[in-house]
Short mmCIF file of C-alpha atoms in Angstrom, two decimals:
data_model
loop_
_atom_site.label_atom_id
_atom_site.label_comp_id
_atom_site.label_asym_id
_atom_site.label_seq_id
_atom_site.Cartn_x
_atom_site.Cartn_y
_atom_site.Cartn_z
CA MET A 27 -15.17 -18.94 32.74
CA LYS A 28 -15.17 -16.07 30.50
CA GLN A 29 -15.13 -13.56 33.14
CA GLU A 30 -11.95 -15.62 34.40
CA ASN A 31 -10.34 -15.08 31.34
CA LYS A 32 -10.72 -11.15 30.94
CA ALA A 33 -9.75 -10.75 34.69
CA LYS A 34 -6.58 -12.17 34.16
CA ILE A 35 -4.40 -9.16 32.79
CA LYS A 36 -5.24 -5.73 33.91
CA VAL A 37 -4.74 -2.55 32.69
CA LYS A 38 -1.44 -1.26 33.82
CA GLN A 39 -0.05 -4.26 35.07
CA THR A 40 3.20 -5.08 34.47
CA PHE A 41 4.76 -8.64 33.76
CA PRO A 42 7.72 -10.41 31.83
CA LEU A 43 7.15 -11.56 28.41
CA THR A 44 9.12 -13.84 26.14
CA ILE A 45 8.48 -12.48 22.45
CA LYS A 46 7.65 -15.57 19.86
CA ARG A 47 7.24 -13.96 16.66
CA MET A 48 6.45 -10.87 14.80
CA GLY A 49 2.59 -9.93 14.18
CA ILE A 50 1.10 -8.82 10.80
CA ASN A 51 1.42 -5.12 12.07
CA GLY A 52 5.27 -5.53 13.02
CA GLU A 53 4.77 -6.00 16.64
CA GLY A 54 6.19 -8.31 18.84
CA VAL A 55 3.80 -11.30 19.90
CA GLY A 56 4.16 -13.26 23.34
CA TYR A 57 1.89 -14.95 25.70
CA PHE A 58 1.25 -14.19 29.31
CA LYS A 59 -1.42 -16.54 31.47
CA ARG A 60 -2.21 -18.19 28.04
CA GLN A 61 -3.24 -14.71 26.67
CA VAL A 62 -2.14 -13.25 23.54
CA VAL A 63 0.03 -10.23 24.05
CA PHE A 64 1.03 -7.61 21.23
CA VAL A 65 3.98 -5.32 22.00
CA PRO A 66 4.70 -2.68 19.24
CA GLY A 67 8.31 -2.51 18.97
CA ALA A 68 9.57 -5.54 20.67
CA LEU A 69 11.57 -8.34 18.59
CA PRO A 70 11.08 -12.18 18.60
CA GLY A 71 13.33 -13.76 21.05
CA GLU A 72 13.44 -10.56 23.35
CA GLU A 73 12.61 -11.00 27.14
CA VAL A 74 10.74 -7.79 28.05
CA VAL A 75 8.64 -6.06 30.82
CA VAL A 76 5.80 -5.08 29.38
CA GLU A 77 2.77 -2.82 30.79
CA ALA A 78 -0.84 -3.46 29.85
CA VAL A 79 -2.35 -0.65 27.98
CA LYS A 80 -5.68 -2.36 26.30
CA VAL A 81 -7.24 -5.47 27.39
CA HIS A 82 -9.39 -6.95 25.19
CA PRO A 83 -11.60 -10.34 25.97
CA LYS A 84 -9.03 -12.35 23.22
CA PHE A 85 -5.62 -10.38 23.21
CA THR A 86 -3.82 -7.53 25.12
CA GLU A 87 -2.01 -4.59 23.99
CA GLY A 88 1.40 -3.86 25.76
CA ARG A 89 4.23 -1.40 25.44
CA ILE A 90 7.65 -1.96 26.54
CA LYS A 91 8.47 -0.96 29.85
CA LYS A 92 12.35 -2.58 29.82
CA ILE A 93 14.26 -4.79 27.83
CA ARG A 94 15.93 -7.54 29.74
CA LYS A 95 17.33 -9.60 26.60
CA LYS A 96 17.95 -7.78 23.51
CA SER A 97 17.68 -9.71 19.82
CA GLU A 98 21.02 -9.53 17.99
CA HIS A 99 18.73 -8.08 14.98
CA ARG A 100 17.86 -5.03 17.13
CA ILE A 101 19.36 -1.62 15.77
CA ALA A 102 18.56 2.16 16.44
CA PRO A 103 16.05 3.81 13.99
CA PRO A 104 17.71 6.50 12.30
CA CYS A 105 14.23 8.69 11.83
CA PRO A 106 13.97 11.54 14.97
CA VAL A 107 10.25 11.16 15.00
CA TYR A 108 10.22 6.94 14.38
CA ASP A 109 8.43 6.47 17.84
CA GLN A 110 5.71 9.25 17.60
CA CYS A 111 5.16 9.19 13.85
CA GLY A 112 3.69 5.43 13.22
CA GLY A 113 4.45 5.67 9.58
CA CYS A 114 7.33 3.08 9.41
CA GLN A 115 7.29 0.04 11.98
CA LEU A 116 10.57 -1.74 11.88
CA GLN A 117 13.16 0.82 11.37
CA HIS A 118 14.75 -0.87 14.61
CA VAL A 119 15.16 -4.12 13.07
CA THR A 120 18.48 -5.02 10.68
CA TYR A 121 17.21 -5.17 6.85
CA SER A 122 18.02 -8.86 6.51
CA GLN A 123 15.91 -9.84 9.30
CA GLN A 124 13.31 -7.39 7.97
CA LEU A 125 13.00 -9.43 4.74
CA ALA A 126 12.87 -12.94 6.88
CA ALA A 127 10.20 -11.46 9.19
CA LYS A 128 8.30 -10.61 6.12
CA ARG A 129 8.46 -14.01 4.95
CA ASP A 130 7.58 -15.20 8.02
CA ILE A 131 4.54 -13.04 8.29
CA LEU A 132 3.22 -14.63 5.04
CA ILE A 133 3.70 -18.20 6.29
CA GLN A 134 1.82 -17.14 9.43
CA SER A 135 -1.51 -16.12 7.37
CA LEU A 136 -1.26 -19.23 5.39
CA GLU A 137 -1.05 -21.24 8.77
CA ARG A 138 -3.84 -19.35 10.03
CA TYR A 139 -6.41 -18.55 7.14
CA THR A 140 -6.12 -21.82 5.18
CA LYS A 141 -6.42 -25.46 5.46
CA ILE A 142 -3.25 -25.98 2.92
CA PRO A 143 -0.45 -27.92 4.57
CA VAL A 144 2.02 -24.71 4.66
CA GLU A 145 5.54 -26.94 4.80
CA THR A 146 4.28 -28.49 1.19
CA LEU A 147 3.77 -24.89 -0.56
CA ASP A 148 7.02 -23.27 -1.94
CA ILE A 149 7.32 -19.89 -0.15
CA ARG A 150 10.55 -17.98 -1.50
CA GLU A 151 12.61 -15.70 -0.24
CA THR A 152 11.89 -12.23 -0.12
CA ILE A 153 13.23 -10.05 -2.66
CA GLY A 154 14.70 -6.79 -1.01
CA MET A 155 16.41 -3.64 -2.07
CA ASP A 156 20.18 -2.41 -2.38
CA ASP A 157 19.45 0.72 -0.85
CA PRO A 158 16.13 0.34 1.30
CA TRP A 159 15.78 4.35 2.16
CA HIS A 160 14.26 7.40 0.17
CA TYR A 161 12.39 4.94 -2.21
CA ARG A 162 8.53 6.40 -1.92
CA ASN A 163 7.51 8.22 -5.05
CA LYS A 164 4.48 9.98 -3.17
CA SER A 165 3.69 11.60 -0.23
CA GLN A 166 0.15 12.36 1.43
CA PHE A 167 0.82 14.55 4.36
CA GLN A 168 -1.85 16.17 6.41
CA VAL A 169 -1.62 19.92 6.99
CA GLY A 170 -2.13 21.34 10.45
CA GLN A 171 -0.78 24.37 12.08
CA GLN A 172 1.31 24.66 15.49
CA ASP A 173 2.34 28.01 17.20
CA GLY A 174 1.15 29.84 13.84
CA MET A 175 3.27 27.70 11.62
CA VAL A 176 1.98 25.55 8.90
CA ILE A 177 3.03 22.34 9.41
CA ALA A 178 2.58 18.76 7.47
CA GLY A 179 3.26 15.26 8.42
CA LEU A 180 1.09 12.11 9.79
CA TYR A 181 -1.11 11.70 12.93
CA SER A 182 0.82 10.01 15.71
CA LEU A 183 -0.09 6.23 16.12
CA ASN A 184 -3.55 5.90 17.87
CA SER A 185 -3.89 9.80 18.58
CA HIS A 186 -5.02 12.82 16.39
CA LYS A 187 -1.74 14.49 17.09
CA LEU A 188 -0.22 15.70 13.73
CA ILE A 189 3.47 14.91 13.63
CA ASP A 190 5.44 17.41 11.75
CA ILE A 191 7.96 15.52 9.36
CA PRO A 192 9.90 18.42 7.36
CA ASP A 193 12.61 15.02 6.12
CA CYS A 194 11.38 11.63 5.75
CA ILE A 195 13.72 9.33 5.22
CA VAL A 196 11.80 6.92 3.16
CA GLN A 197 10.30 9.49 0.75
CA GLN A 198 12.13 10.53 -2.26
CA PRO A 199 14.28 13.73 -1.21
CA ALA A 200 12.49 15.86 -4.22
CA LEU A 201 9.19 15.24 -2.13
CA ASN A 202 10.32 16.57 0.84
CA GLU A 203 11.49 19.89 -0.69
CA VAL A 204 8.61 20.31 -2.38
CA LEU A 205 6.30 19.66 0.53
CA ASN A 206 8.38 22.35 2.59
CA LYS A 207 8.31 24.95 0.15
CA VAL A 208 4.31 24.43 -0.77
CA LYS A 209 4.01 24.86 3.42
CA LEU A 210 5.79 27.59 3.20
CA ILE A 211 3.84 29.32 0.31
CA LEU A 212 0.63 28.67 2.10
CA GLN A 213 1.84 30.47 5.09
CA ASP A 214 3.33 33.43 3.19
CA PHE A 215 -0.58 33.89 1.69
CA HIS A 216 -2.11 33.18 4.90
CA ILE A 217 -4.21 30.45 3.15
CA PRO A 218 -6.58 28.83 6.11
CA ILE A 219 -5.45 25.54 6.89
CA TYR A 220 -8.53 23.06 7.66
CA ASP A 221 -9.25 22.23 11.77
CA GLU A 222 -11.23 18.70 11.63
CA LYS A 223 -12.39 19.37 15.31
CA LYS A 224 -13.94 23.06 14.39
CA ASN A 225 -14.89 21.59 10.55
CA LYS A 226 -13.30 24.93 9.61
CA GLY A 227 -10.56 26.17 7.22
CA VAL A 228 -9.58 25.31 3.92
CA VAL A 229 -6.42 23.32 3.12
CA LYS A 230 -6.61 19.41 4.25
CA THR A 231 -3.69 17.83 2.50
CA ILE A 232 -0.82 18.11 0.54
CA VAL A 233 -0.33 15.15 -2.01
CA THR A 234 3.23 15.31 -3.95
CA ARG A 235 4.36 12.61 -6.43
CA VAL A 236 7.80 12.53 -8.36
CA GLY A 237 8.46 10.59 -11.72
CA ILE A 238 11.55 8.98 -10.58
CA ALA A 239 12.90 8.21 -13.93
CA THR A 240 11.64 11.71 -15.30
CA GLY A 241 11.93 14.33 -12.47
CA ASP A 242 8.27 15.30 -13.18
CA ILE A 243 6.58 16.69 -10.16
CA GLN A 244 2.93 16.87 -9.40
CA VAL A 245 1.62 18.68 -6.67
CA VAL A 246 -2.01 18.31 -5.38
CA ILE A 247 -3.72 20.53 -2.82
CA VAL A 248 -6.25 18.97 -1.29
CA THR A 249 -9.42 20.80 0.31
CA ALA A 250 -12.50 21.25 2.29
CA THR A 251 -13.93 23.99 0.72
CA HIS A 252 -14.87 24.30 -3.27
CA GLU A 253 -12.64 27.06 -3.18
CA LEU A 254 -8.63 27.48 -2.80
CA PRO A 255 -8.04 31.13 -2.08
CA LYS A 256 -5.36 32.72 -4.16
CA LYS A 257 -5.22 29.90 -5.95
CA GLU A 258 -3.52 31.46 -9.14
CA LEU A 259 -1.12 33.20 -7.03
CA ILE A 260 -0.12 29.82 -4.90
CA ALA A 261 0.34 28.12 -8.61
CA GLU A 262 2.36 30.65 -10.01
CA GLU A 263 4.72 30.79 -6.76
CA ILE A 264 5.04 27.06 -6.75
CA GLN A 265 6.01 27.27 -10.23
CA LYS A 266 8.50 29.85 -9.40
CA ARG A 267 10.15 28.38 -6.51
CA LEU A 268 10.13 24.68 -7.89
CA PRO A 269 10.34 24.49 -11.40
CA ASN A 270 10.34 20.62 -11.63
CA VAL A 271 6.71 20.92 -10.76
CA LYS A 272 4.87 20.23 -13.81
CA SER A 273 1.61 19.41 -12.63
CA ILE A 274 -0.61 21.24 -9.98
CA ILE A 275 -3.88 20.39 -9.39
CA HIS A 276 -6.51 21.46 -7.03
CA ASN A 277 -8.85 18.53 -5.59
CA ILE A 278 -12.25 19.10 -3.60
CA ASN A 279 -12.95 16.57 -0.67
CA PRO A 280 -15.39 18.38 1.56
CA LYS A 281 -16.47 15.02 3.33
CA LYS A 282 -15.27 14.05 6.95
CA THR A 283 -13.85 10.91 5.61
CA SER A 284 -10.19 8.72 5.93
CA LEU A 285 -10.24 9.07 2.18
CA ILE A 286 -7.69 11.71 0.98
CA PHE A 287 -9.14 12.52 -2.45
CA GLY A 288 -12.72 14.09 -3.23
CA ASP A 289 -13.98 13.03 -6.51
CA LYS A 290 -13.68 16.45 -8.17
CA SER A 291 -10.13 17.59 -9.69
CA LEU A 292 -9.48 20.86 -11.07
CA PRO A 293 -5.95 21.54 -12.93
CA LEU A 294 -4.31 24.74 -11.75
CA ALA A 295 -1.55 25.15 -13.72
CA GLY A 296 0.94 22.81 -15.86
CA SER A 297 -0.11 19.30 -17.46
CA GLU A 298 -3.16 17.40 -15.81
CA THR A 299 -0.69 14.18 -15.69
CA ILE A 300 3.09 13.56 -15.05
CA GLU A 301 5.01 10.97 -16.97
CA GLU A 302 7.11 7.90 -15.25
CA ARG A 303 9.01 5.41 -17.28
CA LEU A 304 9.78 1.95 -15.99
CA GLY A 305 12.20 0.11 -17.87
CA GLU A 306 11.19 1.24 -21.57
CA HIS A 307 7.83 1.89 -20.51
CA LYS A 308 6.18 5.10 -20.20
CA TYR A 309 3.02 5.67 -17.72
CA SER A 310 0.89 9.03 -17.78
CA LEU A 311 -0.22 9.79 -14.30
CA SER A 312 -2.72 11.71 -13.53
CA ALA A 313 -3.49 12.81 -9.69
CA ARG A 314 -5.98 9.90 -8.59
CA ALA A 315 -4.36 7.12 -10.73
CA PHE A 316 -3.19 4.55 -8.72
CA PHE A 317 0.92 3.81 -9.31
CA GLN A 318 3.05 1.65 -7.26
CA LEU A 319 4.91 4.01 -4.63
CA ASN A 320 8.50 2.09 -4.95
CA PRO A 321 9.37 2.40 -8.66
CA GLU A 322 12.86 0.28 -8.49
CA GLN A 323 10.86 -2.79 -6.28
CA THR A 324 7.80 -2.54 -8.71
CA VAL A 325 10.13 -3.55 -11.87
CA LYS A 326 11.34 -6.80 -9.69
CA LEU A 327 7.57 -7.28 -8.43
CA TYR A 328 6.38 -7.04 -12.42
CA ASN A 329 8.75 -9.24 -13.47
CA GLU A 330 7.84 -12.06 -11.08
CA VAL A 331 4.21 -11.59 -12.49
CA LYS A 332 5.87 -11.98 -16.11
CA LYS A 333 7.50 -15.17 -15.03
CA ALA A 334 4.29 -16.34 -13.53
CA ALA A 335 2.08 -15.42 -16.14
CA GLN A 336 4.31 -17.72 -18.60
CA LEU A 337 3.08 -15.91 -21.91
CA THR A 338 3.77 -17.41 -25.18
CA GLY A 339 1.99 -14.69 -27.53
CA LYS A 340 -1.15 -16.51 -28.12
CA GLU A 341 -2.74 -16.12 -24.69
CA LYS A 342 -5.59 -13.65 -23.80
CA VAL A 343 -5.15 -12.11 -20.49
CA VAL A 344 -7.38 -9.92 -18.02
CA ASP A 345 -5.46 -7.47 -15.70
CA ALA A 346 -8.32 -7.00 -13.20
CA TYR A 347 -7.93 -3.99 -10.72
CA CYS A 348 -5.82 -2.54 -13.56
CA GLY A 349 -5.39 0.94 -12.30
CA SER A 350 -3.45 2.98 -15.22
CA GLY A 351 -2.80 -0.24 -17.20
CA THR A 352 1.08 -0.93 -15.39
CA ILE A 353 1.13 -4.64 -14.96
CA GLY A 354 -0.84 -5.76 -18.04
CA LEU A 355 1.39 -3.27 -20.09
CA TRP A 356 4.39 -4.60 -18.52
CA ILE A 357 3.37 -8.01 -19.86
CA GLY A 358 1.36 -7.09 -22.53
CA GLU A 359 3.87 -7.60 -25.41
CA GLY A 360 3.81 -11.66 -24.60
CA ALA A 361 0.16 -11.76 -24.95
CA ALA A 362 -2.86 -12.11 -27.81
CA GLU A 363 -4.68 -9.54 -26.21
CA ILE A 364 -4.81 -7.79 -22.47
CA ARG A 365 -8.16 -6.65 -21.19
CA GLY A 366 -8.47 -4.60 -18.18
CA MET A 367 -10.88 -3.21 -15.81
CA ASP A 368 -10.99 -0.47 -12.99
CA VAL A 369 -13.68 1.51 -11.15
CA ILE A 370 -11.93 4.69 -11.34
CA GLU A 371 -12.58 6.84 -14.67
CA GLU A 372 -9.32 8.58 -14.94
CA SER A 373 -6.97 5.48 -14.43
CA ILE A 374 -8.99 3.59 -17.30
CA LYS A 375 -8.26 7.08 -19.26
CA ASP A 376 -4.44 6.67 -18.41
CA ALA A 377 -4.64 2.80 -19.13
CA ARG A 378 -5.91 3.68 -22.78
CA GLU A 379 -3.38 5.99 -23.38
CA ASN A 380 -0.54 4.32 -22.13
CA ALA A 381 -1.56 1.09 -24.30
CA LYS A 382 -1.77 3.49 -27.45
CA ALA A 383 1.91 4.83 -26.65
CA LEU A 384 3.17 1.30 -26.07
CA LYS A 385 1.60 0.25 -28.96
CA ILE A 386 0.04 -2.79 -27.26
CA LYS A 387 -3.16 -4.32 -27.97
CA ALA A 388 -5.36 -3.67 -25.24
CA VAL A 389 -9.00 -2.88 -24.36
CA TYR A 390 -9.90 -1.01 -21.07
CA GLU A 391 -13.18 -0.58 -19.38
CA VAL A 392 -14.73 0.93 -16.31
CA GLY A 393 -16.02 -1.18 -13.89
CA THR A 394 -15.64 -4.33 -12.32
CA ALA A 395 -14.12 -7.68 -13.21
CA GLU A 396 -16.83 -9.34 -12.00
CA GLN A 397 -19.07 -7.28 -14.53
CA TRP A 398 -17.21 -7.63 -17.68
CA LEU A 399 -15.75 -11.21 -17.15
CA PRO A 400 -19.17 -12.65 -17.94
CA LYS A 401 -19.96 -10.24 -20.27
CA TRP A 402 -17.12 -11.14 -22.17
CA LEU A 403 -17.18 -15.10 -21.56
CA LYS A 404 -20.96 -14.66 -23.41
CA GLU A 405 -19.07 -12.85 -26.21
CA GLY A 406 -16.87 -15.95 -26.55
CA TRP A 407 -13.85 -14.41 -25.22
CA LYS A 408 -12.12 -16.54 -22.45
CA PRO A 409 -8.92 -15.50 -20.70
CA ASP A 410 -6.00 -18.22 -20.45
CA VAL A 411 -4.29 -15.87 -17.84
CA VAL A 412 -6.12 -13.51 -15.25
CA ILE A 413 -3.93 -11.51 -12.79
CA VAL A 414 -5.43 -9.55 -10.15
CA ASP A 415 -3.89 -6.99 -7.61
CA PRO A 416 -6.52 -6.44 -5.60
CA PRO A 417 -6.72 -3.64 -2.64
CA ARG A 418 -5.90 -4.35 0.88
CA THR A 419 -9.35 -5.84 1.50
CA GLY A 420 -8.59 -8.77 -1.30
CA CYS A 421 -10.53 -9.64 -4.10
CA ASP A 422 -14.27 -9.07 -4.12
CA GLN A 423 -16.34 -12.15 -3.46
CA LYS A 424 -18.35 -11.75 -6.68
CA LEU A 425 -14.60 -11.49 -8.57
CA LEU A 426 -13.67 -14.95 -6.66
CA ASP A 427 -17.07 -16.35 -7.87
CA THR A 428 -16.44 -15.43 -11.33
CA ILE A 429 -13.14 -16.92 -11.32
CA LYS A 430 -14.41 -20.42 -10.23
CA LYS A 431 -16.59 -20.27 -13.28
CA VAL A 432 -14.34 -18.74 -15.73
CA LYS A 433 -11.51 -20.97 -14.80
CA PRO A 434 -8.43 -19.45 -16.34
CA GLU A 435 -5.48 -21.63 -17.02
CA ARG A 436 -3.03 -19.47 -14.77
CA PHE A 437 -4.27 -17.16 -11.69
CA VAL A 438 -1.66 -14.39 -10.74
CA TYR A 439 -2.47 -13.02 -7.52
CA VAL A 440 -0.25 -10.09 -6.41
CA SER A 441 -1.23 -9.16 -3.02
CA CYS A 442 -0.48 -6.51 -0.69
CA ASN A 443 -1.96 -8.15 2.40
CA PRO A 444 -0.89 -11.40 3.16
CA SER A 445 -4.24 -12.25 5.42
CA THR A 446 -6.88 -11.69 2.45
CA LEU A 447 -4.28 -13.29 0.12
CA ALA A 448 -4.75 -16.28 2.55
CA LYS A 449 -8.50 -16.36 2.56
CA ASP A 450 -8.81 -15.75 -1.17
CA ILE A 451 -6.24 -18.64 -2.12
CA ASN A 452 -7.82 -20.94 0.42
CA GLN A 453 -11.47 -20.32 -1.44
CA LEU A 454 -9.57 -21.32 -4.68
CA SER A 455 -7.28 -24.05 -3.72
CA HIS A 456 -10.19 -26.25 -4.60
CA PHE A 457 -9.98 -25.56 -8.22
CA TYR A 458 -6.09 -24.33 -8.18
CA ASN A 459 -2.75 -25.58 -7.18
CA ILE A 460 -0.68 -22.94 -5.37
CA ASP A 461 2.74 -23.10 -7.81
CA TYR A 462 4.76 -20.98 -5.51
CA ILE A 463 4.73 -17.42 -3.20
CA GLN A 464 7.27 -14.67 -3.73
CA PRO A 465 7.51 -12.13 -1.45
CA VAL A 466 8.81 -8.85 -2.41
CA ASP A 467 9.92 -5.82 -0.01
CA MET A 468 7.89 -2.78 -1.74
CA PHE A 469 8.09 -0.83 1.62
CA PRO A 470 11.26 -1.30 3.62
CA GLN A 471 11.24 -0.17 7.11
CA THR A 472 7.54 -0.87 7.70
CA ALA A 473 5.30 -4.12 8.05
CA HIS A 474 3.62 -4.29 4.47
CA VAL A 475 4.26 -7.57 2.81
CA GLU A 476 3.45 -7.50 -1.25
CA SER A 477 3.70 -10.76 -2.99
CA CYS A 478 2.90 -12.58 -6.16
CA ALA A 479 1.16 -16.17 -6.20
CA LEU A 480 1.18 -18.23 -9.28
CA LEU A 481 -1.82 -20.70 -9.02
CA VAL A 482 -2.37 -23.19 -11.79
CA ARG A 483 -5.51 -24.73 -12.47
CA LYS A 484 -6.06 -28.58 -11.72
CA ASP A 485 -7.00 -31.13 -14.11
CA GLN A 486 -10.57 -31.31 -14.49
#
């Protein structure tokens, strides 16, 4: 029977398909001969002719050959490399429909990974942006060479071809200018560019970050080697051509890995951090410190966290996966005490400095929540509210087990991945009621869905 299923669709076979919904990566999802077919660029309601590109035992990946019936929400993407780059997935969709689709992706994840009747949940409309372009405050572009010129951009979808992106329309314009000038400086000084295939060369990645409220810019040059040739000259030239660059860092990453940063960062010029402000809050950001990529939406998201936490000034609050302390410090004035933890040492250093600057009573420790929460509990310190903002992989199982033991009154889950949010909520649903989930669009033009979920402890 299994063999029969596998043989139903063949590679390069073309067939008609009606798109039923949008998948978690922004692709269209349809069914042909009872098999799921994922089609990038296809929209719900469209009738398309599809060519099978890859056939897996349980699903098929296809590409559009022809659109027979177009969605009313389809528009022409404004980016010239949209179909090659893969950084955005939804530029061909009207913005209002992107917001509706993101709420739907969240609902699908809850239907798939939880036993909770989703129709009983309060899942709110997605909070969007007034202007959903030029919002990203950080770029991490791989560096390469093409026709003797230094290029920088992203690898094309499902390939290792580097697409040069001199003007990315979801990045802050200042970052595009900085990136283009840094490329020219590397070119002028004949700095060897890293070649992954040959495992030779020096510069791998250029990372730029801008403090949108301050205009401060940080440039990080990531190398495969411990030495960056002519580093003093490079730093001097960057400062001369780009006076807004306040911090120039050399990061060393000799490993063959998808991770951008290595463990060692060396300051080349300026300060080690740049400053950013959200509302009245100032944040000091080092090269590897996590900070939300869309400050305008971050304010909206953090205000949702503040609403969900419902602080009265008496609560003890834990900010797990705290990064440089942004969430905890945003809501900190309403808490009796904030305690946070993160595995990155530089982030904790930043968090401590940020707390001091804001005069907020906070304790920050290097390590994991599952290490620190039981320790604090033994010392008689029990949190009333725990806030988590985990990576895409979701909460660590040990952390979830710790939450089940500690049982804070409120658990506020900030998620950047609806699938792991649903899986983690499912585990906690024996102990907690899901009060509501509020999606927030942090990354317009992409399929990413961020949300803030409030879980309230069930009466014991």
